[in-house]
Amino acid sequence: MKFKGLLLKFLIWRVKHVSTTNFVIITSGVIGIIAGLAAVTLKESVHVLQNFLTRDFQQEFGNYLYLSYPLIGIVLTLLLSKYILKEKLGHGITDILYSISKKSSIVKRTKTFSRMLTSTLTVGFGGSVGLEAPIVVTGSAIGSNIGRLVHLNYKQRTLLIGCGSAGAISAIFNSPIAGVIFSIEVILAEVTISSFIPLLIASVCGALVSLTLLGDDVLFSFNLTDEFIAADTPFYIFLGIFTGLVALYFTKVVGKVEGLIKNVKGDLNRAILGGVSLGFLIFLLPPLYGEGYDTITKLLEGNAQNILNNSLFFDEIESFYIIVLFAAGIILVKPIATALTIGSGGSGGIFAPSLFLGGVTGFLFAYLINKIGITDPISLSNFTLVGMSGVMSAVLHAPLTAIFLIAEITSGYTLFVPLMIVSAISYSTISYFEKYSMYTKPLVEKGDLIYHDKDRQVLSLIDLKKVIETDLLVIDPDATLGELVDLVRFSKRNIFPVVNKERELMGIVTLDDIREIMFDEESRKNIIVNTLMHSPPTFVTGKENMRSVMMKFEKTGAWNLPVLEDGKYEGFVSKSRIFNAYRKKLIRQQIE
């Protein structure tokens, strides 16, 4: 009570002395700092756990621990999320987009810390996913809940969600520009010029926290050693196509494998199957363990043999063909490992796997070109970095984020031209096959996410079940016209559903259908309702989204349509009721 009283006094003071615009800017800085602290905490927690589990590995038996670590991590994550946090995990950024689109930018308070705890266990024990999505969820939840605490409306809460994600990405990579662009490309559907200032403030604050506490020890960084050579441009063009196809493979395989493992009945059975399978894959290909940034760093150092380190079978072999097959195996298996981690109950995201996959792809591409010898040797490190940008651009459908992220983590813009070439071509390649990213596709298919269409976005917020009208008087198909006329006297509607004893809709009768005969005494005695009824132009179900319903109204030209659930009559839905709900939602969005 004391806290609520102090908060109320503060809010009253704020309204009197600080404009909403300035207050949002100040709040964005606070959110950036908190998100930055969360990012640093998560990174350090995971790395401490990983170092504890993998230090002093003995080559002879160390690999066998890989068989058990992922299983332990996924099972612990499942138990924590299901029985203590009581949250359902999955693709966290998709959940944030759903909260913005369908829940008025209200994110559960527990998400301010839940994804940090679960991802620490999953990734710390070797889950083949990244920390970026969990920390974005954490930052977004911080933004949403602070916005609710200080009574900001829907638009302002949404902006603060973007600020939280910008601060988190900025802190974890020390990349303030990429943090802002990520929020604009991935999180926020609509951005105005006035939105940039809070996003910039939050992102800068997140980066400052990271620099203060970690210095240069960020999640991933590399200092460029080779210059961009314009003569390599044709190879970058081919790399763009190649990374686009690899990203398409990643997207398809992750979706397919996740679907298969989710068909396994029982959460614990699913976790055990996924953990054991993942452990086996890591046993064969150790670079799949965790986020994989250590492997990328080794590739950037130019010694291809390093990717075989810790491999029980290939560590002592120095062969071009073994390195090529090993790298190709990583590319083929990484999507499976990522899907097993997430689908079986682990916590993490596809951000880091896309960077990892892109790095290996770029390295393998350049390594093969150099071995073939059709030109002067090309830079392994440059193509590795640009490959990271290409796959990430395509998987996340965020080319600008990919370009600026790699530019910032390499501390310069030397590779800006090839980054632009590869990211653009890669994004265009996957867009030919997949219009939406892995984050947005499931929401768009369900009608839960609509970009750049305010009317459809507001309509998507309307719950069909709440606008179903049940006050229409029903009539039995075997009833007489006289019985129907008796209903007309009490009804305020001009539509009469014809429903049998099993609550099945047989047809409808309108007042216009009986107007000319309803006062004829002979007709009222002899005419049966089932001879008057006619079929409605179509029907809707209670599970349909509003986009589908409005399309049916548009195609039929009707103003009223019946609602059926499992074949049973539930009521009617009308255009006028939907439009009324639309107006209320629009007004509420403006004042919330």
Coordinates of C-alpha atoms in Angstrom, one line a residue:
M1 CA 0.0 0.0 0.0
K2 CA 2.8 2.4 0.8
F3 CA 4.4 1.8 -2.6
K4 CA 1.1 2.4 -4.4
G5 CA 0.7 5.6 -2.5
L6 CA 4.1 6.8 -3.4
L7 CA 3.6 5.8 -7.0
L8 CA 0.3 7.7 -7.2
K9 CA 2.0 10.8 -5.8
F10 CA 4.7 10.5 -8.3
L11 CA 2.3 10.0 -11.2
I12 CA 0.3 13.1 -10.1
W13 CA 3.6 15.1 -9.9
R14 CA 4.7 13.8 -13.3
V15 CA 1.4 14.9 -15.0
K16 CA 1.8 18.4 -13.6
H17 CA 5.5 18.9 -14.3
V18 CA 6.8 16.6 -17.0
S19 CA 5.3 16.2 -20.5
T20 CA 4.4 12.8 -21.7
T21 CA 7.0 13.0 -24.5
N22 CA 9.8 13.9 -22.2
F23 CA 8.6 11.3 -19.7
V24 CA 8.7 8.5 -22.3
I25 CA 12.3 9.6 -23.2
I26 CA 13.4 9.4 -19.6
T27 CA 11.6 6.1 -19.1
S28 CA 13.3 4.7 -22.2
G29 CA 16.7 5.4 -20.7
V30 CA 15.8 3.6 -17.5
I31 CA 14.5 0.6 -19.5
G32 CA 17.8 0.6 -21.5
I33 CA 19.8 0.4 -18.3
I34 CA 17.7 -2.4 -16.8
A35 CA 17.7 -4.3 -20.1
G36 CA 21.5 -3.9 -20.3
L37 CA 22.0 -5.2 -16.8
A38 CA 19.8 -8.2 -17.7
A39 CA 21.8 -8.9 -20.8
V40 CA 25.1 -8.8 -18.9
T41 CA 23.7 -11.0 -16.2
L42 CA 22.4 -13.6 -18.7
K43 CA 25.6 -13.7 -20.7
E44 CA 27.8 -14.1 -17.6
S45 CA 25.6 -16.7 -16.0
V46 CA 25.6 -18.9 -19.1
H47 CA 29.4 -18.6 -19.7
V48 CA 30.1 -19.4 -16.0
L49 CA 27.9 -22.5 -16.2
Q50 CA 29.5 -23.6 -19.5
N51 CA 33.0 -23.1 -18.2
F52 CA 32.2 -25.1 -15.1
L53 CA 30.8 -28.0 -17.2
T54 CA 33.5 -28.1 -19.9
R55 CA 36.7 -27.0 -18.2
D56 CA 39.5 -29.6 -18.0
F57 CA 37.8 -31.7 -20.6
Q58 CA 39.9 -34.8 -21.3
Q59 CA 39.8 -35.7 -25.0
E60 CA 39.4 -39.4 -24.2
F61 CA 36.2 -39.2 -22.3
G62 CA 35.1 -35.5 -22.4
N63 CA 33.0 -36.0 -25.5
Y64 CA 30.9 -38.5 -23.7
L65 CA 29.6 -35.8 -21.4
Y66 CA 28.1 -34.1 -24.4
L67 CA 25.7 -37.0 -24.6
S68 CA 24.2 -36.1 -21.2
Y69 CA 24.6 -32.4 -20.8
P70 CA 21.8 -31.3 -23.3
L71 CA 19.4 -33.8 -21.8
I72 CA 20.0 -32.5 -18.3
G73 CA 19.6 -28.9 -19.4
I74 CA 16.4 -29.5 -21.4
V75 CA 14.8 -31.6 -18.6
L76 CA 15.7 -29.0 -15.9
T77 CA 14.3 -26.2 -18.2
L78 CA 11.1 -28.2 -18.7
L79 CA 10.6 -28.7 -14.9
L80 CA 11.3 -25.1 -14.1
S81 CA 9.0 -23.7 -16.8
K82 CA 6.2 -26.1 -16.2
Y83 CA 6.0 -26.5 -12.5
I84 CA 7.5 -23.3 -11.1
L85 CA 7.2 -20.5 -13.7
K86 CA 4.1 -22.1 -15.3
E87 CA 5.0 -20.8 -18.7
K88 CA 5.0 -22.4 -22.1
L89 CA 8.3 -21.8 -23.9
G90 CA 8.9 -21.7 -27.6
H91 CA 10.0 -18.9 -30.0
G92 CA 10.0 -15.9 -27.5
I93 CA 10.0 -13.1 -30.1
T94 CA 6.9 -14.6 -31.7
D95 CA 5.2 -14.3 -28.3
I96 CA 6.2 -10.7 -28.0
L97 CA 4.8 -9.9 -31.4
Y98 CA 1.6 -11.6 -30.4
S99 CA 1.4 -9.6 -27.2
I100 CA 1.8 -6.4 -29.3
S101 CA -0.8 -7.4 -31.8
K102 CA -3.4 -9.1 -29.7
K103 CA -2.8 -8.2 -26.0
S104 CA -2.5 -4.4 -26.2
S105 CA 1.3 -4.7 -25.6
I106 CA 0.8 -6.3 -22.2
V107 CA 3.6 -8.9 -21.5
K108 CA 3.4 -11.1 -18.4
R109 CA 5.5 -9.9 -15.5
T110 CA 7.1 -13.2 -15.1
K111 CA 8.8 -12.8 -18.5
T112 CA 11.0 -10.1 -17.0
F113 CA 13.1 -13.0 -15.5
S114 CA 11.7 -16.3 -16.7
R115 CA 13.5 -16.5 -20.0
M116 CA 16.8 -15.6 -18.3
L117 CA 16.5 -18.5 -16.0
T118 CA 15.4 -21.1 -18.5
S119 CA 17.8 -20.1 -21.3
T120 CA 20.7 -20.2 -18.7
L121 CA 19.9 -23.8 -18.1
T122 CA 19.3 -24.7 -21.8
V123 CA 22.3 -22.9 -23.3
G124 CA 24.6 -23.4 -20.3
F125 CA 24.1 -27.2 -20.7
G126 CA 24.8 -27.0 -24.4
G127 CA 21.4 -26.4 -26.1
S128 CA 22.1 -25.5 -29.7
V129 CA 20.3 -22.1 -29.6
G130 CA 21.1 -18.5 -28.7
L131 CA 20.7 -16.0 -25.9
E132 CA 19.5 -13.2 -28.0
A133 CA 15.8 -14.1 -28.2
P134 CA 15.5 -14.7 -24.4
I135 CA 17.1 -11.4 -23.6
V136 CA 14.9 -9.6 -26.2
V137 CA 11.9 -11.2 -24.4
T138 CA 13.3 -10.0 -21.1
G139 CA 13.9 -6.5 -22.3
S140 CA 10.5 -6.3 -24.0
A141 CA 8.8 -7.5 -20.8
I142 CA 10.7 -4.9 -18.8
G143 CA 9.5 -2.2 -21.2
S144 CA 5.9 -3.3 -21.2
N145 CA 5.6 -3.7 -17.4
I146 CA 7.3 -0.3 -16.6
G147 CA 4.9 1.2 -19.1
R148 CA 1.9 -0.3 -17.3
L149 CA 3.3 0.7 -13.9
V150 CA 3.4 4.4 -14.9
H151 CA 0.0 4.2 -16.7
L152 CA 1.2 4.8 -20.3
N153 CA -1.1 3.9 -23.2
Y154 CA -0.9 1.2 -25.8
K155 CA 1.2 3.1 -28.3
Q156 CA 3.6 4.2 -25.6
R157 CA 3.8 0.7 -24.1
T158 CA 4.6 -0.7 -27.6
L159 CA 7.4 1.8 -28.0
L160 CA 8.8 0.9 -24.6
I161 CA 8.8 -2.8 -25.7
G162 CA 10.9 -1.7 -28.6
C163 CA 13.2 0.2 -26.3
G164 CA 13.6 -2.9 -24.1
S165 CA 14.6 -5.0 -27.1
A166 CA 16.9 -2.3 -28.5
G167 CA 18.7 -2.0 -25.1
A168 CA 19.0 -5.8 -24.8
I169 CA 20.5 -6.4 -28.3
S170 CA 22.8 -3.3 -27.9
A171 CA 24.1 -4.6 -24.6
I172 CA 24.7 -8.2 -25.6
F173 CA 26.7 -7.3 -28.8
N174 CA 27.8 -3.7 -27.9
S175 CA 26.0 -2.6 -31.0
P176 CA 23.7 0.4 -30.4
I177 CA 22.8 1.0 -34.1
A178 CA 21.9 -2.7 -34.7
G179 CA 19.8 -2.6 -31.5
V180 CA 17.7 0.3 -32.8
I181 CA 17.3 -1.2 -36.3
F182 CA 16.4 -4.6 -34.8
S183 CA 13.5 -3.1 -32.9
I184 CA 12.3 -1.3 -36.0
E185 CA 12.6 -4.2 -38.4
V186 CA 11.5 -7.1 -36.1
I187 CA 9.5 -5.8 -33.2
L188 CA 7.7 -2.6 -34.1
A189 CA 5.3 -2.6 -37.0
E190 CA 4.9 1.2 -37.1
V191 CA 7.7 3.7 -36.4
T192 CA 7.5 7.4 -36.5
I193 CA 10.3 10.0 -36.4
S194 CA 9.4 10.8 -32.8
S195 CA 10.0 7.1 -31.9
F196 CA 13.6 7.2 -32.8
I197 CA 14.7 9.3 -29.8
P198 CA 13.5 6.8 -27.1
L199 CA 14.9 3.9 -29.1
L200 CA 18.3 5.6 -29.5
I201 CA 18.4 6.5 -25.8
A202 CA 17.5 3.0 -24.7
S203 CA 20.0 1.4 -27.1
V204 CA 22.8 3.8 -26.0
C205 CA 22.1 3.1 -22.3
G206 CA 22.2 -0.6 -22.9
A207 CA 25.6 -0.3 -24.7
L208 CA 27.0 1.9 -21.9
V209 CA 26.0 -0.7 -19.3
S210 CA 27.7 -3.4 -21.3
L211 CA 30.9 -1.4 -21.8
T212 CA 31.0 -0.4 -18.2
L213 CA 30.6 -3.9 -16.8
L214 CA 32.2 -6.1 -19.5
G215 CA 34.4 -3.8 -21.5
D216 CA 35.3 -5.6 -24.8
D217 CA 34.1 -8.9 -23.4
V218 CA 30.8 -9.0 -25.3
L219 CA 29.0 -12.0 -26.7
F220 CA 30.9 -11.9 -30.0
S221 CA 33.4 -9.5 -31.5
F222 CA 36.2 -9.5 -34.1
N223 CA 38.7 -7.0 -35.4
L224 CA 39.0 -7.0 -39.2
T225 CA 42.4 -8.0 -40.6
D226 CA 41.6 -8.0 -44.4
E227 CA 40.4 -5.3 -46.7
F228 CA 37.5 -5.5 -49.0
I229 CA 38.7 -6.2 -52.6
A230 CA 36.2 -5.0 -55.3
A231 CA 37.4 -7.8 -57.6
D232 CA 35.8 -10.3 -55.2
T233 CA 32.3 -8.9 -55.9
P234 CA 31.1 -11.7 -58.2
F235 CA 31.9 -14.2 -55.4
Y236 CA 29.9 -12.1 -52.9
I237 CA 27.0 -12.2 -55.3
F238 CA 27.1 -16.0 -55.4
L239 CA 27.6 -16.1 -51.6
G240 CA 24.3 -14.1 -51.3
I241 CA 22.4 -16.7 -53.3
F242 CA 24.1 -19.5 -51.4
T243 CA 23.3 -18.1 -48.0
G244 CA 19.7 -17.4 -49.0
L245 CA 19.3 -21.1 -49.9
V246 CA 21.0 -22.2 -46.7
A247 CA 18.6 -19.9 -44.8
L248 CA 15.7 -21.4 -46.6
Y249 CA 16.9 -24.9 -45.7
F250 CA 17.3 -23.8 -42.0
T251 CA 13.8 -22.4 -41.9
K252 CA 12.1 -25.4 -43.5
V253 CA 14.1 -28.0 -41.4
V254 CA 13.5 -26.2 -38.1
G255 CA 9.8 -26.0 -38.8
K256 CA 9.5 -29.6 -39.9
V257 CA 11.6 -31.1 -37.0
E258 CA 9.8 -28.9 -34.4
G259 CA 6.5 -30.2 -35.8
L260 CA 7.6 -33.8 -35.6
I261 CA 9.0 -33.7 -32.0
K262 CA 5.9 -31.8 -30.8
N263 CA 3.8 -34.8 -31.9
V264 CA 5.5 -36.9 -29.2
K265 CA 3.0 -37.3 -26.4
G266 CA 4.0 -36.1 -22.9
D267 CA 6.3 -33.2 -22.1
L268 CA 8.8 -35.3 -20.3
N269 CA 9.0 -37.9 -23.1
R270 CA 9.5 -35.1 -25.5
A271 CA 12.3 -33.6 -23.4
I272 CA 14.0 -36.9 -23.0
L273 CA 13.8 -37.7 -26.8
G274 CA 15.0 -34.2 -27.8
G275 CA 17.8 -34.2 -25.2
V276 CA 19.1 -37.6 -26.1
S277 CA 19.0 -36.9 -29.8
L278 CA 20.7 -33.5 -29.4
G279 CA 23.4 -35.0 -27.2
F280 CA 24.1 -37.6 -29.9
L281 CA 24.4 -34.9 -32.6
I282 CA 26.8 -32.8 -30.4
F283 CA 28.8 -36.0 -29.6
L284 CA 29.4 -36.4 -33.4
L285 CA 29.8 -32.6 -34.1
P286 CA 31.0 -30.8 -31.0
P287 CA 30.7 -27.3 -32.6
L288 CA 26.9 -27.7 -32.2
Y289 CA 27.3 -27.3 -28.4
G290 CA 25.8 -24.0 -27.2
E291 CA 25.7 -20.8 -29.2
G292 CA 28.8 -21.7 -31.4
Y293 CA 30.5 -18.3 -31.3
D294 CA 33.8 -20.0 -30.2
T295 CA 33.7 -22.0 -33.4
I296 CA 33.2 -18.8 -35.5
T297 CA 36.1 -17.1 -33.7
K298 CA 38.3 -20.1 -34.6
L299 CA 37.2 -19.9 -38.3
L300 CA 37.9 -16.1 -38.3
E301 CA 41.5 -16.8 -37.1
G302 CA 42.1 -18.6 -40.4
N303 CA 43.1 -22.1 -39.2
A304 CA 40.5 -24.4 -40.7
Q305 CA 41.8 -27.3 -38.7
N306 CA 40.5 -25.7 -35.5
I307 CA 36.9 -26.6 -36.3
L308 CA 37.8 -30.2 -35.6
N309 CA 38.9 -29.5 -32.1
N310 CA 37.3 -31.7 -29.4
S311 CA 36.1 -34.0 -32.1
L312 CA 36.5 -37.6 -30.9
F313 CA 36.9 -38.9 -34.5
F314 CA 38.6 -36.2 -36.6
D315 CA 40.7 -34.1 -34.2
E316 CA 44.1 -35.6 -35.3
I317 CA 43.2 -35.7 -39.0
E318 CA 44.6 -33.0 -41.3
S319 CA 42.7 -33.2 -44.6
F320 CA 41.0 -30.8 -46.9
Y321 CA 38.2 -33.3 -47.5
I322 CA 37.6 -34.0 -43.8
I323 CA 37.3 -30.2 -43.1
V324 CA 34.9 -29.7 -46.0
L325 CA 32.7 -32.7 -45.0
F326 CA 32.8 -31.6 -41.3
A327 CA 31.7 -28.0 -42.2
A328 CA 29.0 -29.3 -44.6
G329 CA 27.8 -31.7 -41.8
I330 CA 27.5 -28.8 -39.4
I331 CA 25.4 -26.8 -42.0
L332 CA 23.1 -29.8 -42.6
V333 CA 22.7 -30.7 -38.9
K334 CA 22.6 -27.4 -37.1
P335 CA 18.9 -26.7 -38.0
I336 CA 18.0 -30.1 -36.6
A337 CA 19.9 -29.4 -33.4
T338 CA 18.2 -26.1 -33.0
A339 CA 14.8 -27.5 -33.6
L340 CA 15.4 -30.4 -31.2
T341 CA 16.4 -27.9 -28.5
I342 CA 13.4 -25.6 -28.9
G343 CA 10.8 -28.2 -29.8
S344 CA 11.6 -30.5 -26.9
G345 CA 11.1 -27.8 -24.3
G346 CA 14.4 -25.9 -24.2
S347 CA 14.6 -22.1 -24.1
G348 CA 16.5 -20.1 -26.7
G349 CA 16.2 -18.5 -30.1
I350 CA 17.3 -18.7 -33.7
F351 CA 19.3 -15.5 -33.8
A352 CA 22.6 -17.1 -32.8
P353 CA 22.0 -20.3 -34.8
S354 CA 21.5 -18.1 -37.9
L355 CA 24.8 -16.2 -37.3
F356 CA 26.6 -19.5 -36.6
L357 CA 25.2 -21.2 -39.7
G358 CA 26.1 -18.1 -41.8
G359 CA 29.7 -18.1 -40.5
V360 CA 30.3 -21.7 -41.3
T361 CA 28.6 -21.3 -44.7
G362 CA 30.7 -18.2 -45.6
F363 CA 33.9 -20.0 -44.5
L364 CA 33.1 -23.2 -46.5
F365 CA 32.3 -21.1 -49.6
A366 CA 35.6 -19.2 -49.4
Y367 CA 37.6 -22.4 -48.4
L368 CA 36.3 -24.2 -51.5
I369 CA 37.0 -21.3 -53.8
N370 CA 40.6 -21.0 -52.5
K371 CA 41.2 -24.7 -52.9
I372 CA 39.8 -24.8 -56.5
G373 CA 42.3 -22.0 -57.3
I374 CA 40.2 -20.2 -60.0
T375 CA 41.4 -16.9 -58.7
D376 CA 43.7 -15.3 -56.2
P377 CA 43.0 -16.4 -52.6
I378 CA 39.9 -14.6 -51.1
S379 CA 39.7 -13.7 -47.5
L380 CA 38.4 -16.5 -45.3
S381 CA 37.6 -14.1 -42.4
N382 CA 35.7 -11.6 -44.6
F383 CA 33.6 -14.2 -46.2
T384 CA 32.9 -15.8 -42.9
L385 CA 31.6 -12.5 -41.5
V386 CA 29.6 -11.6 -44.6
G387 CA 28.1 -15.1 -44.6
M388 CA 26.9 -14.5 -41.0
S389 CA 25.1 -11.4 -42.3
G390 CA 23.6 -13.2 -45.2
V391 CA 22.0 -16.1 -43.4
M392 CA 20.8 -13.9 -40.5
S393 CA 19.3 -11.4 -43.0
A394 CA 17.3 -14.1 -44.6
V395 CA 16.2 -16.1 -41.6
L396 CA 15.1 -13.1 -39.6
H397 CA 13.9 -11.1 -42.7
A398 CA 16.0 -8.3 -41.2
P399 CA 18.7 -7.3 -43.7
L400 CA 19.5 -3.9 -42.1
T401 CA 19.9 -5.4 -38.7
A402 CA 22.3 -8.0 -40.2
I403 CA 24.4 -5.4 -42.0
F404 CA 24.8 -3.0 -39.1
L405 CA 25.3 -5.8 -36.5
I406 CA 28.3 -7.3 -38.4
A407 CA 29.6 -3.8 -39.2
E408 CA 29.5 -2.9 -35.5
I409 CA 30.9 -6.1 -34.0
T410 CA 33.9 -5.8 -36.4
S411 CA 34.5 -2.2 -35.2
G412 CA 34.3 -0.7 -38.7
Y413 CA 32.6 -0.3 -42.0
T414 CA 35.3 -1.8 -44.2
L415 CA 32.9 -4.6 -45.3
F416 CA 29.8 -2.4 -45.7
V417 CA 29.6 -2.9 -49.5
P418 CA 29.8 -6.7 -49.4
L419 CA 27.5 -6.8 -46.4
M420 CA 24.9 -4.9 -48.4
I421 CA 25.4 -7.0 -51.5
V422 CA 25.1 -10.4 -49.7
S423 CA 22.3 -9.4 -47.3
A424 CA 20.2 -7.9 -50.0
I425 CA 20.6 -10.9 -52.4
S426 CA 20.1 -13.4 -49.5
Y427 CA 17.0 -11.7 -48.3
S428 CA 15.6 -11.6 -51.9
T429 CA 16.4 -15.2 -52.4
I430 CA 14.5 -16.5 -49.4
S431 CA 11.7 -14.0 -50.0
Y432 CA 11.0 -15.7 -53.3
F433 CA 10.1 -18.8 -51.4
E434 CA 9.1 -17.5 -47.9
K435 CA 7.3 -14.2 -47.6
Y436 CA 7.4 -14.1 -43.8
S437 CA 10.1 -14.7 -41.2
M438 CA 10.0 -17.6 -38.7
Y439 CA 8.9 -15.1 -36.1
T440 CA 5.9 -13.8 -38.0
K441 CA 4.8 -16.7 -40.2
P442 CA 2.8 -18.6 -37.6
L443 CA 1.0 -15.4 -36.5
V444 CA 0.3 -14.2 -40.0
E445 CA -1.2 -17.6 -40.9
K446 CA -3.5 -17.4 -37.9
G447 CA -4.5 -13.8 -38.6
D448 CA -2.9 -12.7 -35.4
L449 CA -0.4 -10.3 -36.9
I450 CA -1.1 -7.7 -39.6
Y451 CA 1.5 -5.2 -40.9
H452 CA 0.8 -1.8 -42.3
D453 CA -3.0 -2.0 -42.3
K454 CA -4.5 -0.2 -39.3
D455 CA -8.1 -1.4 -40.1
R456 CA -7.2 -5.0 -40.3
Q457 CA -5.0 -4.7 -37.2
V458 CA -7.8 -3.3 -35.1
L459 CA -10.2 -5.9 -36.5
S460 CA -7.8 -8.7 -35.5
L461 CA -8.2 -7.6 -31.9
I462 CA -11.9 -8.4 -31.9
D463 CA -12.9 -11.7 -30.5
L464 CA -15.6 -13.2 -32.7
K465 CA -17.2 -15.1 -29.8
K466 CA -17.8 -11.8 -28.0
V467 CA -19.9 -10.4 -30.9
I468 CA -22.1 -13.4 -31.5
E469 CA -25.8 -12.5 -31.2
T470 CA -27.9 -15.1 -29.5
D471 CA -31.2 -13.1 -29.2
L472 CA -32.6 -14.4 -32.5
L473 CA -35.7 -16.6 -31.9
V474 CA -35.4 -20.0 -33.5
I475 CA -38.1 -22.1 -35.1
D476 CA -38.5 -25.8 -35.6
P477 CA -38.5 -26.9 -39.3
D478 CA -41.8 -28.8 -38.8
A479 CA -43.6 -25.8 -37.2
T480 CA -46.4 -24.0 -39.1
L481 CA -46.4 -20.5 -40.5
G482 CA -48.8 -19.6 -37.7
E483 CA -46.3 -20.5 -35.0
L484 CA -43.7 -18.5 -36.9
V485 CA -46.0 -15.5 -37.0
D486 CA -46.4 -15.8 -33.2
L487 CA -42.6 -15.5 -32.9
V488 CA -42.6 -12.4 -35.1
R489 CA -44.8 -10.6 -32.5
F490 CA -42.2 -11.0 -29.8
S491 CA -39.0 -10.7 -31.9
K492 CA -37.0 -7.6 -32.5
R493 CA -35.2 -9.2 -35.4
N494 CA -36.2 -10.0 -38.9
I495 CA -34.3 -13.2 -39.2
F496 CA -35.5 -16.5 -37.8
P497 CA -33.1 -19.5 -37.8
V498 CA -34.7 -22.8 -38.5
V499 CA -33.1 -25.3 -36.0
N500 CA -34.0 -28.9 -35.4
K501 CA -33.9 -30.7 -32.0
E502 CA -30.2 -31.6 -32.4
R503 CA -29.5 -27.8 -32.7
E504 CA -28.5 -28.2 -36.3
L505 CA -29.2 -25.2 -38.5
M506 CA -31.5 -26.3 -41.3
G507 CA -32.0 -22.9 -42.9
I508 CA -33.3 -19.4 -42.2
V509 CA -36.5 -17.5 -42.8
T510 CA -36.7 -13.7 -43.0
L511 CA -39.6 -11.4 -42.5
D512 CA -39.5 -10.6 -46.2
D513 CA -40.1 -14.3 -47.0
I514 CA -43.4 -14.4 -45.2
R515 CA -44.6 -10.8 -45.4
E516 CA -47.2 -11.4 -48.1
I517 CA -48.7 -14.6 -46.6
M518 CA -48.3 -14.1 -42.9
F519 CA -51.9 -12.6 -42.5
D520 CA -53.6 -15.3 -44.6
E521 CA -55.5 -17.6 -42.2
E522 CA -55.3 -20.6 -44.5
S523 CA -51.6 -20.2 -45.1
R524 CA -50.9 -19.9 -41.4
K525 CA -52.5 -23.3 -40.8
N526 CA -51.2 -25.3 -43.8
I527 CA -47.8 -24.0 -44.7
I528 CA -44.8 -25.6 -42.9
V529 CA -41.7 -23.7 -42.1
N530 CA -39.3 -26.1 -43.9
T531 CA -41.0 -25.1 -47.2
L532 CA -40.3 -21.4 -46.6
M533 CA -36.7 -21.6 -45.4
H534 CA -33.7 -21.1 -47.5
S535 CA -30.0 -21.7 -47.0
P536 CA -27.8 -18.8 -45.7
P537 CA -25.2 -17.6 -48.2
T538 CA -22.5 -19.1 -46.0
F539 CA -21.7 -19.6 -42.3
V540 CA -18.8 -18.9 -39.9
T541 CA -17.3 -20.8 -37.0
G542 CA -16.4 -19.5 -33.6
K543 CA -12.7 -20.3 -34.2
E544 CA -12.4 -18.1 -37.3
N545 CA -10.4 -14.9 -37.2
M546 CA -12.0 -11.6 -38.1
R547 CA -10.2 -11.3 -41.4
S548 CA -11.8 -14.5 -42.6
V549 CA -15.3 -13.4 -41.3
M550 CA -15.0 -10.0 -43.1
M551 CA -14.0 -11.7 -46.3
K552 CA -17.1 -13.8 -46.2
F553 CA -19.3 -10.8 -45.6
E554 CA -17.6 -9.1 -48.6
K555 CA -18.0 -12.1 -50.9
T556 CA -21.7 -12.7 -50.0
G557 CA -22.8 -9.1 -49.6
A558 CA -24.7 -10.3 -46.5
W559 CA -25.2 -8.3 -43.3
N560 CA -25.8 -11.3 -41.1
L561 CA -24.2 -14.7 -41.0
P562 CA -24.9 -17.7 -38.8
V563 CA -22.3 -19.1 -36.5
L564 CA -21.8 -22.8 -36.2
E565 CA -19.6 -24.7 -33.7
D566 CA -19.0 -28.4 -34.5
G567 CA -22.1 -28.3 -36.7
K568 CA -24.3 -26.9 -34.0
Y569 CA -26.1 -23.5 -34.2
E570 CA -24.6 -20.9 -31.9
G571 CA -26.1 -17.6 -33.1
F572 CA -25.6 -14.9 -35.7
V573 CA -22.9 -12.3 -36.3
S574 CA -23.7 -9.0 -38.0
K575 CA -21.6 -6.4 -39.7
S576 CA -23.1 -3.7 -37.6
R577 CA -22.1 -5.4 -34.4
I578 CA -18.6 -5.9 -35.7
F579 CA -18.3 -2.3 -36.8
N580 CA -19.5 -1.1 -33.4
A581 CA -16.8 -3.3 -31.7
Y582 CA -14.3 -1.9 -34.1
R583 CA -15.1 1.7 -33.1
K584 CA -14.8 0.8 -29.5
K585 CA -11.4 -0.9 -30.0
L586 CA -10.1 2.0 -32.0
I587 CA -11.1 4.5 -29.3
R588 CA -9.7 2.3 -26.5
Q589 CA -6.4 2.0 -28.4
Q590 CA -6.2 5.8 -28.5
I591 CA -6.8 6.3 -24.8
E592 CA -5.2 3.2 -23.2

